Coordinates of C-alpha atoms and ligand atoms in Angstrom, one line a residue:
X1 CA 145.0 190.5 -32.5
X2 CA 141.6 189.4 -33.2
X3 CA 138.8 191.7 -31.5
X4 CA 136.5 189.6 -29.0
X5 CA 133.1 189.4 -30.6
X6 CA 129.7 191.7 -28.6
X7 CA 128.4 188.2 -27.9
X8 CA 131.5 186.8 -26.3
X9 CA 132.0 189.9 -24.2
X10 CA 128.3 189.9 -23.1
X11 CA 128.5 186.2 -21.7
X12 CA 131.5 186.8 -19.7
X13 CA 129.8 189.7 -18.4
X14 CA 127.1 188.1 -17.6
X15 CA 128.6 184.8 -16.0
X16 CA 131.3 187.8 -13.9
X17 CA 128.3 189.4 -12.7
X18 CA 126.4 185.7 -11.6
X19 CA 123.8 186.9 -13.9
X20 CA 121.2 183.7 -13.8
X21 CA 118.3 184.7 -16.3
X22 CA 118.4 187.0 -19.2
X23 CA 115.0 188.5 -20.3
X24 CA 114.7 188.3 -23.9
X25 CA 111.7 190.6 -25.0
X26 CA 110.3 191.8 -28.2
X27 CA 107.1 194.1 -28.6
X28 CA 104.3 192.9 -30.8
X29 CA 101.7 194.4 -32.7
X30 CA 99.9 195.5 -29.6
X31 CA 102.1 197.3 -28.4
X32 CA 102.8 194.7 -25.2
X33 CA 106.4 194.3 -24.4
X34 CA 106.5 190.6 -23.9
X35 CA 109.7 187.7 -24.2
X36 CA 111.2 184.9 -23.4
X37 CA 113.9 184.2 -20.7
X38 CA 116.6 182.0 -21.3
X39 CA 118.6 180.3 -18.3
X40 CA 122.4 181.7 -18.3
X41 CA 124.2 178.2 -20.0
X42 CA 122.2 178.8 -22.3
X43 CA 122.8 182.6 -23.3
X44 CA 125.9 182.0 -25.6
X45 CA 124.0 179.7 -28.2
X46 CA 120.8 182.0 -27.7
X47 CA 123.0 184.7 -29.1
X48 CA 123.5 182.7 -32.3
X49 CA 120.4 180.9 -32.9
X50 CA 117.9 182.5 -31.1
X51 CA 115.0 181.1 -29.0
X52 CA 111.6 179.4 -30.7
X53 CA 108.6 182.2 -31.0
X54 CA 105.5 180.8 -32.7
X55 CA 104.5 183.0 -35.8
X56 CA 101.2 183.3 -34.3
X57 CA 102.3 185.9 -31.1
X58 CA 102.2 188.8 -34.4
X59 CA 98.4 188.2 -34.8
X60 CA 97.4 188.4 -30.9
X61 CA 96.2 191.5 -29.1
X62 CA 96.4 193.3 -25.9
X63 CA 93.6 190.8 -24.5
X64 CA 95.3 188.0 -26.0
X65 CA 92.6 187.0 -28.6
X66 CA 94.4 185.6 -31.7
X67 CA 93.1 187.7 -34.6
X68 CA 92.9 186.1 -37.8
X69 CA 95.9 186.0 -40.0
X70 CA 96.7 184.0 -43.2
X71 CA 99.9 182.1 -41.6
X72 CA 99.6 183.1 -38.5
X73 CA 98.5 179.6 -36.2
X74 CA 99.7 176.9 -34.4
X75 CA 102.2 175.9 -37.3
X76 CA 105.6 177.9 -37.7
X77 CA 108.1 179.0 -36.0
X78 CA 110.7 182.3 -35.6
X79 CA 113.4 182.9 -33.3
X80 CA 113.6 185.7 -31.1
X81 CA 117.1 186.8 -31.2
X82 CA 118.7 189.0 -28.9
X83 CA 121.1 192.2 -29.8
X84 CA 123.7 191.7 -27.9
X85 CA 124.7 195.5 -28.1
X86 CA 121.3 195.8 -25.7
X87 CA 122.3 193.9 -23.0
X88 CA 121.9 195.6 -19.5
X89 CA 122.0 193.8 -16.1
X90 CA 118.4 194.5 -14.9
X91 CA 119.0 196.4 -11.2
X92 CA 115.3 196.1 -10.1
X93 CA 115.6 192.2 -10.9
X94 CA 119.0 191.0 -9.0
X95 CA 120.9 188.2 -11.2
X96 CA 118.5 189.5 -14.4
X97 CA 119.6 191.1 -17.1
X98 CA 117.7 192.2 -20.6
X99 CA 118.1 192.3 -23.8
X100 CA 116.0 193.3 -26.9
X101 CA 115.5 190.5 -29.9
X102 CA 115.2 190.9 -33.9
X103 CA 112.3 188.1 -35.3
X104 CA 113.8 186.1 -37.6
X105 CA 113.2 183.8 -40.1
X106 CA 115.0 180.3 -39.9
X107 CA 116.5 180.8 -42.9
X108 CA 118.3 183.4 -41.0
X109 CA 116.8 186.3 -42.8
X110 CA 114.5 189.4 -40.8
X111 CA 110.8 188.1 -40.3
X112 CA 108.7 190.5 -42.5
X113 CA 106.8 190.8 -39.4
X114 CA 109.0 192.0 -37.0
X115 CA 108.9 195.4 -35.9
X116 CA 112.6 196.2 -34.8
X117 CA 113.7 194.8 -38.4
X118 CA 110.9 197.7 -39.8
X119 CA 112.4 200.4 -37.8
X120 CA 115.9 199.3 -39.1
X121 CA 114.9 199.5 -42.6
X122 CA 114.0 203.0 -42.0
X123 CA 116.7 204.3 -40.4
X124 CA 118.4 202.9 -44.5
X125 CA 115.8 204.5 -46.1
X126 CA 116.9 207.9 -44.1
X127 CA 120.3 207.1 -45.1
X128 CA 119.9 206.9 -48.6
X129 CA 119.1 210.5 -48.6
X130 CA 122.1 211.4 -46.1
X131 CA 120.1 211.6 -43.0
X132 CA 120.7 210.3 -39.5
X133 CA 118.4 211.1 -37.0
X134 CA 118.6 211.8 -33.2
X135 CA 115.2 210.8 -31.2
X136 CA 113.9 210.5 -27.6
X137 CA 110.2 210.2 -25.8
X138 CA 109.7 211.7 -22.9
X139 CA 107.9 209.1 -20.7
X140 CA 104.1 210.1 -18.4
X141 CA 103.1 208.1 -16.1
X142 CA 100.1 207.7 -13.3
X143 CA 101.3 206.4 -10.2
X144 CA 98.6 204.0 -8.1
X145 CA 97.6 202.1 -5.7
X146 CA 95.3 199.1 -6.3
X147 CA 92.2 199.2 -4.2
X148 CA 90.1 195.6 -2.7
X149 CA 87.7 196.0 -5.5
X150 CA 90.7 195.6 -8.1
X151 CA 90.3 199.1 -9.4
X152 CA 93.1 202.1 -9.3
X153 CA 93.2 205.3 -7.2
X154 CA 96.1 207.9 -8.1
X155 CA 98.8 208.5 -5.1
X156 CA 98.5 211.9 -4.7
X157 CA 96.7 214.9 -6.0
X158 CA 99.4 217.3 -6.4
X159 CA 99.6 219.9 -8.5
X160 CA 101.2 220.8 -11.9
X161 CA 105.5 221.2 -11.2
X162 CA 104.4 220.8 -7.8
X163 CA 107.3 220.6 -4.6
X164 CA 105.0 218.8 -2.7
X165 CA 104.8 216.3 -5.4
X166 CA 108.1 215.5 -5.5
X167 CA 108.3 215.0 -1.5
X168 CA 105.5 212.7 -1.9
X169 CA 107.3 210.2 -4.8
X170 CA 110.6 211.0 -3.8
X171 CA 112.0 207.9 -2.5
X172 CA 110.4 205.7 -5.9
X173 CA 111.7 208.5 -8.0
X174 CA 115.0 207.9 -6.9
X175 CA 114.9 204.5 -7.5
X176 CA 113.9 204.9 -10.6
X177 CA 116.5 207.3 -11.5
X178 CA 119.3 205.1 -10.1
X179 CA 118.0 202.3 -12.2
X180 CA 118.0 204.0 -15.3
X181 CA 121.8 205.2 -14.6
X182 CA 122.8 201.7 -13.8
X183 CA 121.5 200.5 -17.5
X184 CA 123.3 203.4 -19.1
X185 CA 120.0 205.7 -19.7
X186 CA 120.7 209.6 -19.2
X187 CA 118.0 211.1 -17.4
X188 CA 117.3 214.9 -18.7
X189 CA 114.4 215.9 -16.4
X190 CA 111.6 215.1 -14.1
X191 CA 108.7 216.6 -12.5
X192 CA 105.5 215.8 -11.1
X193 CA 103.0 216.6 -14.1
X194 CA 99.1 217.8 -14.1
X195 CA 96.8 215.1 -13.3
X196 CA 96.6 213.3 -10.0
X197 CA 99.6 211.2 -9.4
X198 CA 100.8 212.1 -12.0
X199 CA 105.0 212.1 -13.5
X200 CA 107.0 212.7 -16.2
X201 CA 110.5 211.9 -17.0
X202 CA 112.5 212.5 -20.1
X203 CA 116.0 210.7 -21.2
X204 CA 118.9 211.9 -23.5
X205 CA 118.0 211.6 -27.1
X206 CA 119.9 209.0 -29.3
X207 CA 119.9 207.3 -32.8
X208 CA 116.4 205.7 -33.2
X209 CA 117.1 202.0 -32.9
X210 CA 118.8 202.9 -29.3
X211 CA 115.8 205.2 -28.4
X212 CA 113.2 202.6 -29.2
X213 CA 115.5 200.2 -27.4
X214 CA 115.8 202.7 -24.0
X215 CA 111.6 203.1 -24.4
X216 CA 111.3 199.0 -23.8
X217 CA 114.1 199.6 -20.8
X218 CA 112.5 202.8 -19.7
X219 CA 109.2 201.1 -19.4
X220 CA 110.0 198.1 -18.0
X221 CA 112.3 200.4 -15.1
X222 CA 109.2 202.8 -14.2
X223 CA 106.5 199.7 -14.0
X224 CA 108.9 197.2 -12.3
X225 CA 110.2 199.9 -9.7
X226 CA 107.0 201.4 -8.8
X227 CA 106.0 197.9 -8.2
X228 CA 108.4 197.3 -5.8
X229 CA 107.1 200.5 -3.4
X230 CA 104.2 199.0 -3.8
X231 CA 102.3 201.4 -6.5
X232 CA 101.1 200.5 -9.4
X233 CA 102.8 202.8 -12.7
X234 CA 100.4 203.0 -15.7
X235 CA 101.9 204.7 -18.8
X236 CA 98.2 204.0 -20.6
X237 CA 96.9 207.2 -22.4
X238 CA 93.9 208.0 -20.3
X239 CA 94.0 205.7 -17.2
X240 CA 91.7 208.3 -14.9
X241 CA 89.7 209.6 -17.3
X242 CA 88.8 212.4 -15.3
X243 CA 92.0 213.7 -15.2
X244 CA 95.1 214.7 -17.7
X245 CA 96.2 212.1 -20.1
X246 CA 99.9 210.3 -20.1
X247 CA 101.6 211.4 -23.4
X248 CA 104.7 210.0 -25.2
X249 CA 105.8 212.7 -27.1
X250 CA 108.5 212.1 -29.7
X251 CA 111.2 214.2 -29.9
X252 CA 113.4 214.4 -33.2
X253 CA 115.8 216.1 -35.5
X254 CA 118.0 215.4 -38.6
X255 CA 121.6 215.4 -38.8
X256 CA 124.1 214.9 -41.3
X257 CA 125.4 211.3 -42.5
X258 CA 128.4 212.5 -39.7
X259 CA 126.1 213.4 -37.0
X260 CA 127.9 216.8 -36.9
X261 CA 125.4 219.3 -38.8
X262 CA 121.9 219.7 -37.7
X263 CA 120.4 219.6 -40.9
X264 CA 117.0 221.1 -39.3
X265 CA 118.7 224.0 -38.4
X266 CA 118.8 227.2 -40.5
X267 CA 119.2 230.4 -38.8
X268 CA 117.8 232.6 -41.0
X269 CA 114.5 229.8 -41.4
X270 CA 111.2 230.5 -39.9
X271 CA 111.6 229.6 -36.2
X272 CA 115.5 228.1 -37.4
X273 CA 114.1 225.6 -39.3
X274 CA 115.3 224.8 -42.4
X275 CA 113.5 224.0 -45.5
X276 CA 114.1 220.2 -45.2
X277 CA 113.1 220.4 -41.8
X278 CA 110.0 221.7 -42.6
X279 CA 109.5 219.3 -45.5
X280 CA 109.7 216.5 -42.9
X281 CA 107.3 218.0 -40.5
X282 CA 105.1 218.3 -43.5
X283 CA 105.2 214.3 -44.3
X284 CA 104.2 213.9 -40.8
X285 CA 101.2 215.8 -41.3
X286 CA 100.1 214.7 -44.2
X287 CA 99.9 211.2 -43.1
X288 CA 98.9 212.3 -39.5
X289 CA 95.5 210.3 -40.1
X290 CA 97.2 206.9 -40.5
X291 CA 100.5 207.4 -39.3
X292 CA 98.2 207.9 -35.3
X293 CA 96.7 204.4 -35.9
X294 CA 100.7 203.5 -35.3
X295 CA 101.7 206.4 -32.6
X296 CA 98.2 206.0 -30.6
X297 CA 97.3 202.6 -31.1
X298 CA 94.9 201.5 -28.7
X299 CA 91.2 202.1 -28.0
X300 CA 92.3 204.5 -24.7
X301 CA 94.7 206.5 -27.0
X302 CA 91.6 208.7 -28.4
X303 CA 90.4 209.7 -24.9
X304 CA 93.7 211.2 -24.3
X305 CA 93.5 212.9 -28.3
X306 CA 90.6 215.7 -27.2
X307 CA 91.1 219.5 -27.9
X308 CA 92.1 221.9 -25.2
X309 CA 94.0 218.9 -22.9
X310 CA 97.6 219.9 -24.5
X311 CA 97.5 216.3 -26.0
X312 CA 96.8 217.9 -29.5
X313 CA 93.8 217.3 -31.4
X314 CA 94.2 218.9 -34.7
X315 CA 97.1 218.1 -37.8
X316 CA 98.7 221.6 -36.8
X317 CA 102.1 222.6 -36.1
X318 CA 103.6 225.6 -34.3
X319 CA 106.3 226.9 -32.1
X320 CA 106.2 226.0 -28.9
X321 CA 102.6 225.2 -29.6
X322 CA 101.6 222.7 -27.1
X323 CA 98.1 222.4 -28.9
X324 CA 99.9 221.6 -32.4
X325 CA 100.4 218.1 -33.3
X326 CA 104.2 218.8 -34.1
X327 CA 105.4 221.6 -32.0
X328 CA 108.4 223.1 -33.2
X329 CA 110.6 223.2 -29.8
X330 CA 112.3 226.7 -29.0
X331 CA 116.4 226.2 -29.1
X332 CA 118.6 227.0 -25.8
X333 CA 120.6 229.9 -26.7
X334 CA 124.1 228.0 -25.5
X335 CA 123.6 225.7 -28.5
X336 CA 121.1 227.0 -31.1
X337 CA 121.8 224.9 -33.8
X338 CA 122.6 221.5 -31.5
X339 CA 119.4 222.1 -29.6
X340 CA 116.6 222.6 -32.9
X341 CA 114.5 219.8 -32.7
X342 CA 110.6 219.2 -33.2
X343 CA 108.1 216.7 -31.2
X344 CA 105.1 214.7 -32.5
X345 CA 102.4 215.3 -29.7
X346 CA 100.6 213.3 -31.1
X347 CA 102.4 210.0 -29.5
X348 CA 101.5 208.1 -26.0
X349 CA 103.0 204.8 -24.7
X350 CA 101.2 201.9 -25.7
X351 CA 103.2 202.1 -28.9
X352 CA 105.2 200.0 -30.3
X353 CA 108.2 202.2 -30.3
X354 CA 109.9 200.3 -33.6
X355 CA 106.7 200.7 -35.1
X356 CA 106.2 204.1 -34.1
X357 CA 109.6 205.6 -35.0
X358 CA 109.8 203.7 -38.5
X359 CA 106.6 205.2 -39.4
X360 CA 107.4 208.5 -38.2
X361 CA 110.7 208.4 -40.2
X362 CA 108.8 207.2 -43.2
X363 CA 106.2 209.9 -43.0
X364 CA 108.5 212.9 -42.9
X365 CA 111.0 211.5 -45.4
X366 CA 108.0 211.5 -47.9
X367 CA 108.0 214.6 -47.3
X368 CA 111.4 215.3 -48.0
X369 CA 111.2 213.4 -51.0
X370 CA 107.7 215.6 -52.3
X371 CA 109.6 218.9 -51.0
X372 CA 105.9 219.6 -48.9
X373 CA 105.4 222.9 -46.9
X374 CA 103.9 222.2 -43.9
X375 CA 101.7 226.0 -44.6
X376 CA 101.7 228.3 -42.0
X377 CA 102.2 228.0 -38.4
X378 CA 99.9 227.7 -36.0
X379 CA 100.4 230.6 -33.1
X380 CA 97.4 229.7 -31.2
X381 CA 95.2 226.8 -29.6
X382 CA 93.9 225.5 -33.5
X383 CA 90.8 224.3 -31.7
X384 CA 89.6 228.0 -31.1
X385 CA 89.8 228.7 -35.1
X386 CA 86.3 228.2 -36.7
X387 CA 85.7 225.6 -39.1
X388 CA 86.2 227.9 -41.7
X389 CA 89.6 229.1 -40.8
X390 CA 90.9 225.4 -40.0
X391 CA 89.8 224.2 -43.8
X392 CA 91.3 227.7 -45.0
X393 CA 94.7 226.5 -43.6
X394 CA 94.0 222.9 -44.2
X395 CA 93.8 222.1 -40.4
X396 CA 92.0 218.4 -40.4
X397 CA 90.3 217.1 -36.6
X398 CA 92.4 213.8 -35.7
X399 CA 90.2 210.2 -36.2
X400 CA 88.1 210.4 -33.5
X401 CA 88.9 206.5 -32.3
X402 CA 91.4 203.7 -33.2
X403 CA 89.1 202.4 -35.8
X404 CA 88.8 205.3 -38.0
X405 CA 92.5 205.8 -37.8
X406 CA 92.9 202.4 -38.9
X407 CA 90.8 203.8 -42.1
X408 CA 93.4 206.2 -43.0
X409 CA 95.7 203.3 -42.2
X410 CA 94.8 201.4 -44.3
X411 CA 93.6 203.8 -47.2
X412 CA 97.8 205.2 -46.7
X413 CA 99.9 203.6 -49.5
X414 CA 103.0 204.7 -48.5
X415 CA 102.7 203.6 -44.7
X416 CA 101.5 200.8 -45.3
X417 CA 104.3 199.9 -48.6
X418 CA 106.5 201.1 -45.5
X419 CA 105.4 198.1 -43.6
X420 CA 104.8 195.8 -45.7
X421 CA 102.2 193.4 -46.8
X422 CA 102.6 191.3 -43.5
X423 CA 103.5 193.4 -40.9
X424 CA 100.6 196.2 -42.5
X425 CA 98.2 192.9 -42.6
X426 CA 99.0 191.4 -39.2
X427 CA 99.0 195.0 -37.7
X428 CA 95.7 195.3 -38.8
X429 CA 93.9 192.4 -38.0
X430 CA 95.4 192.6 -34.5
X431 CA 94.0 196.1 -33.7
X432 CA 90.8 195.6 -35.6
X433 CA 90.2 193.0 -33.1
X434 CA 90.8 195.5 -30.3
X435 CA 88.9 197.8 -31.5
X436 CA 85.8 195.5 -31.6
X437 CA 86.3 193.8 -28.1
X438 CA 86.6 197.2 -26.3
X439 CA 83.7 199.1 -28.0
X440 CA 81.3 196.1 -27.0
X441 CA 82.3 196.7 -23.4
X442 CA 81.6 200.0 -20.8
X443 CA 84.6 202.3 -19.9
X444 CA 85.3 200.4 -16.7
X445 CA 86.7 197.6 -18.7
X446 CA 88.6 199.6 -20.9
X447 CA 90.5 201.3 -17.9
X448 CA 90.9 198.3 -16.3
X449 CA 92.7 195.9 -19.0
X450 CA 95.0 199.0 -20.2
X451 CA 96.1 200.8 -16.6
X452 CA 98.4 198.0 -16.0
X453 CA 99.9 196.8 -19.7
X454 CA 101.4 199.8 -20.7
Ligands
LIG501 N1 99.8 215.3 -20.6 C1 99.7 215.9 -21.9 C2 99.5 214.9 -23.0 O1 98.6 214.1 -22.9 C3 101.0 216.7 -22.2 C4 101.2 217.9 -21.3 C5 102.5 218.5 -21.7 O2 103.6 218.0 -21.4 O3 102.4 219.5 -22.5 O4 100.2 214.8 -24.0
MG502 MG1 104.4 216.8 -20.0

């Protein structure tokens, strides 16, 4: 008996459920999750061939100025082709499902500027040294209403864990939950957070080409939801910028090739971390610099990145140290081992998740491969260390704004050999661009074009 192909079984699930349009997104260099929808007739040869992207979407930013890039212009042509294995009927859209796409060449190979392709390459590269890894984000968000004059204003001003926040958002929160159940997304927890308005929501961790998938989903289910209660749901770094900033931490840990050992467990290891797990938190630091130009991309992503706002700040790590910019998460006693993981503060969500995880990866298995220690811990807020004491134990200050983390960027070999030539020269040129348009405009225009894109 021959088994029915992914594609076969996602038409006729589609077609059974009257399904008319399918969302076909990708997320380019600026982070934007954008796509292109095909009609249902259409969906089975969509699968196979793809749908017509013109090369130059890679070289245009979050204001959608085309940056310049050698190949990138009117002429040529990829295809956006969707993974079947991500197909999910949409619940806040009725007859709309989604699906995430691959950018490939028409020769039928990966486009060497497509982001999901990166991320896949590596989750091989982690492979190749027996790895697997298991990652989630937890997802904050600013909830708003829109005012005449076009500007934001936060729905509530509860406070931190706050009951009175959760009466206030129940009924959207709900929603939301029920949403992300219907596209097979665990929830884990939620809670209204510090700043006005603001919420936080995290989901069950998974391989890393299904949790950068689940960001896109997760995303799309928070905005699209809160729109429909009328709010508007900004997951921008700093979209009040009196008030706390939305993080994206990363969470992670390493497991064996058959995802039964947690090879970043070690019981008798500093904080139950094992010496590869430590090596890999290392990697992370060392290219902290660049590797932020790729896990806080956009101009708003530094005012969220100041010291003392639990953001992190400074290329420390600690336990439980929610100043460091990997904090080594305590275990749950039911499950020490399962439960060892560690989280990159140092993340919000204008990524580009496959972008964000790949480098991520590739920064802490460098550090696997060069055996770094990450030096000692960090065990309080590494701001209040002098100067002195932060060079003693090699604590460096962040890049203070996109473009000087696009510096280290580009002065990082091995991220940018990671990427390659034209996804590290596309990436680039598209957030150089950024960089200049915001920093020739006032603050009001900065939180204005990101509240609502992320
Ligand atoms: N909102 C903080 C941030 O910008 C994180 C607060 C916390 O969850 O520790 O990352
Ligand atoms: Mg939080």
């Amino acid at each position: 008996m021959t088994q029915p192909n992914l594609a076969d079984e996602v038409v006729q699930q589609a077609e059974a459920a009257n399904v008319r349009l399918i969302r076909c997104y990708y997320t380019d260099n600026g982070g934007i999750i954008r796509g292109k929808v095909t009609y249902i007739t259409g969906l089975r040869s969509r699968l196979a061939d793809g749908i017509g992207l013109t090369v130059a979407m890679q070289a245009m930013n979050m204001l959608d100025q085309l940056a310049p890039v050698e190949g990138m212009g009117p002429v040529g042509e990829v295809r956006l082709v969707p993974d079947p294995a991500t197909y999910r009927a949409l619940p806040y859209a009725p007859r709309t499902a989604g699906m995430t796409t691959d950018m490939i060449r028409l020769d039928g190979q990966p486009w060497e500027a497509c982001p999901r392709s990166f991320l896949k390459r590596q989750i091989a590269a982690a492979a190749d040294l027996g790895i697997s890894l298991q990652m989630a984000a937890e997802f904050e968000w600013s909830m708003a209403h829109k005012l005449p004059d076009g500007t934001y204003t936060p729905v509530d001003d509860a406070l931190c864990f706050a009951s009175t926040g959760m009466t206030m958002s129940n009924d959207v929160i709900m929603d939301i939950v029920e949403a992300l159940e219907a596209q097979r997304i665990p929830v884990e927890l939620y809670y209204p957070e510090l700043g006005h308005g603001q919420q936080e929501m995290s989901i069950r961790h998974a391989g890393p080409l299904e949790a950068a998938d689940r960001h896109i989903f997760v995303r799309e289910t928070i905005r699209n939801v809160a729109y429909q209660h009328g709010m508007y749901a900004s997951l921008a770094p700093k979209p009040f910028l009196d008030q706390a900033g939305n993080g994206g931490h990363i969470h992670f840990s390493l497991w064996d090739r058959a995802e039964k050992r947690n090879l970043m467990y070690e019981a008798s290891g500093p904080y139950q971390m094992s010496t590869l797990g430590l090596s890999f938190i290392a990697g992370i630091l060392d290219h902290l610099p660049g590797l932020l130009a790729l896990t806080c991309p956009t101009y708003n992503s530094y005012h969220r990145l100041q010291p003392h706002f639990w953001s992190s700040a400074y290329t420390a790590w600690g336990p439980d140290n929610r100043e460091g910019a990997v904090r080594v998460a305590s275990s749950y006693r039911s499950d020490e081992e399962g439960s060892t993981n560690a989280e990159l503060k140092a993340a919000d969500l204008s990524v580009n998740p496959y972008l964000a995880y790949g480098a991520l990866i590739a920064a802490g298995l460098d550090g696997v491969r060069r055996e770094l220690d990450p030096g000692e811990p960090v065990l309080i807020d590494p701001a209040n260390y002098s100067d002195e004491e932060r060079e003693q134990r090699g604590i460096r200050r962040f890049p203070a704004s996109l473009n000087e983390a696009l510096d280290a960027l580009e002065g990082d070999t091995m991220l940018t050999g990671a990427l390659g030539p034209l996804l590290a020269t596309s990436y680039m040129a598209v957030k150089r661009l950024e960089y200049q348009s915001f920093s020739q405009q006032d603050k009001a225009f900065e939180v204005q074009q990101h509240f609502w894109k992320f």
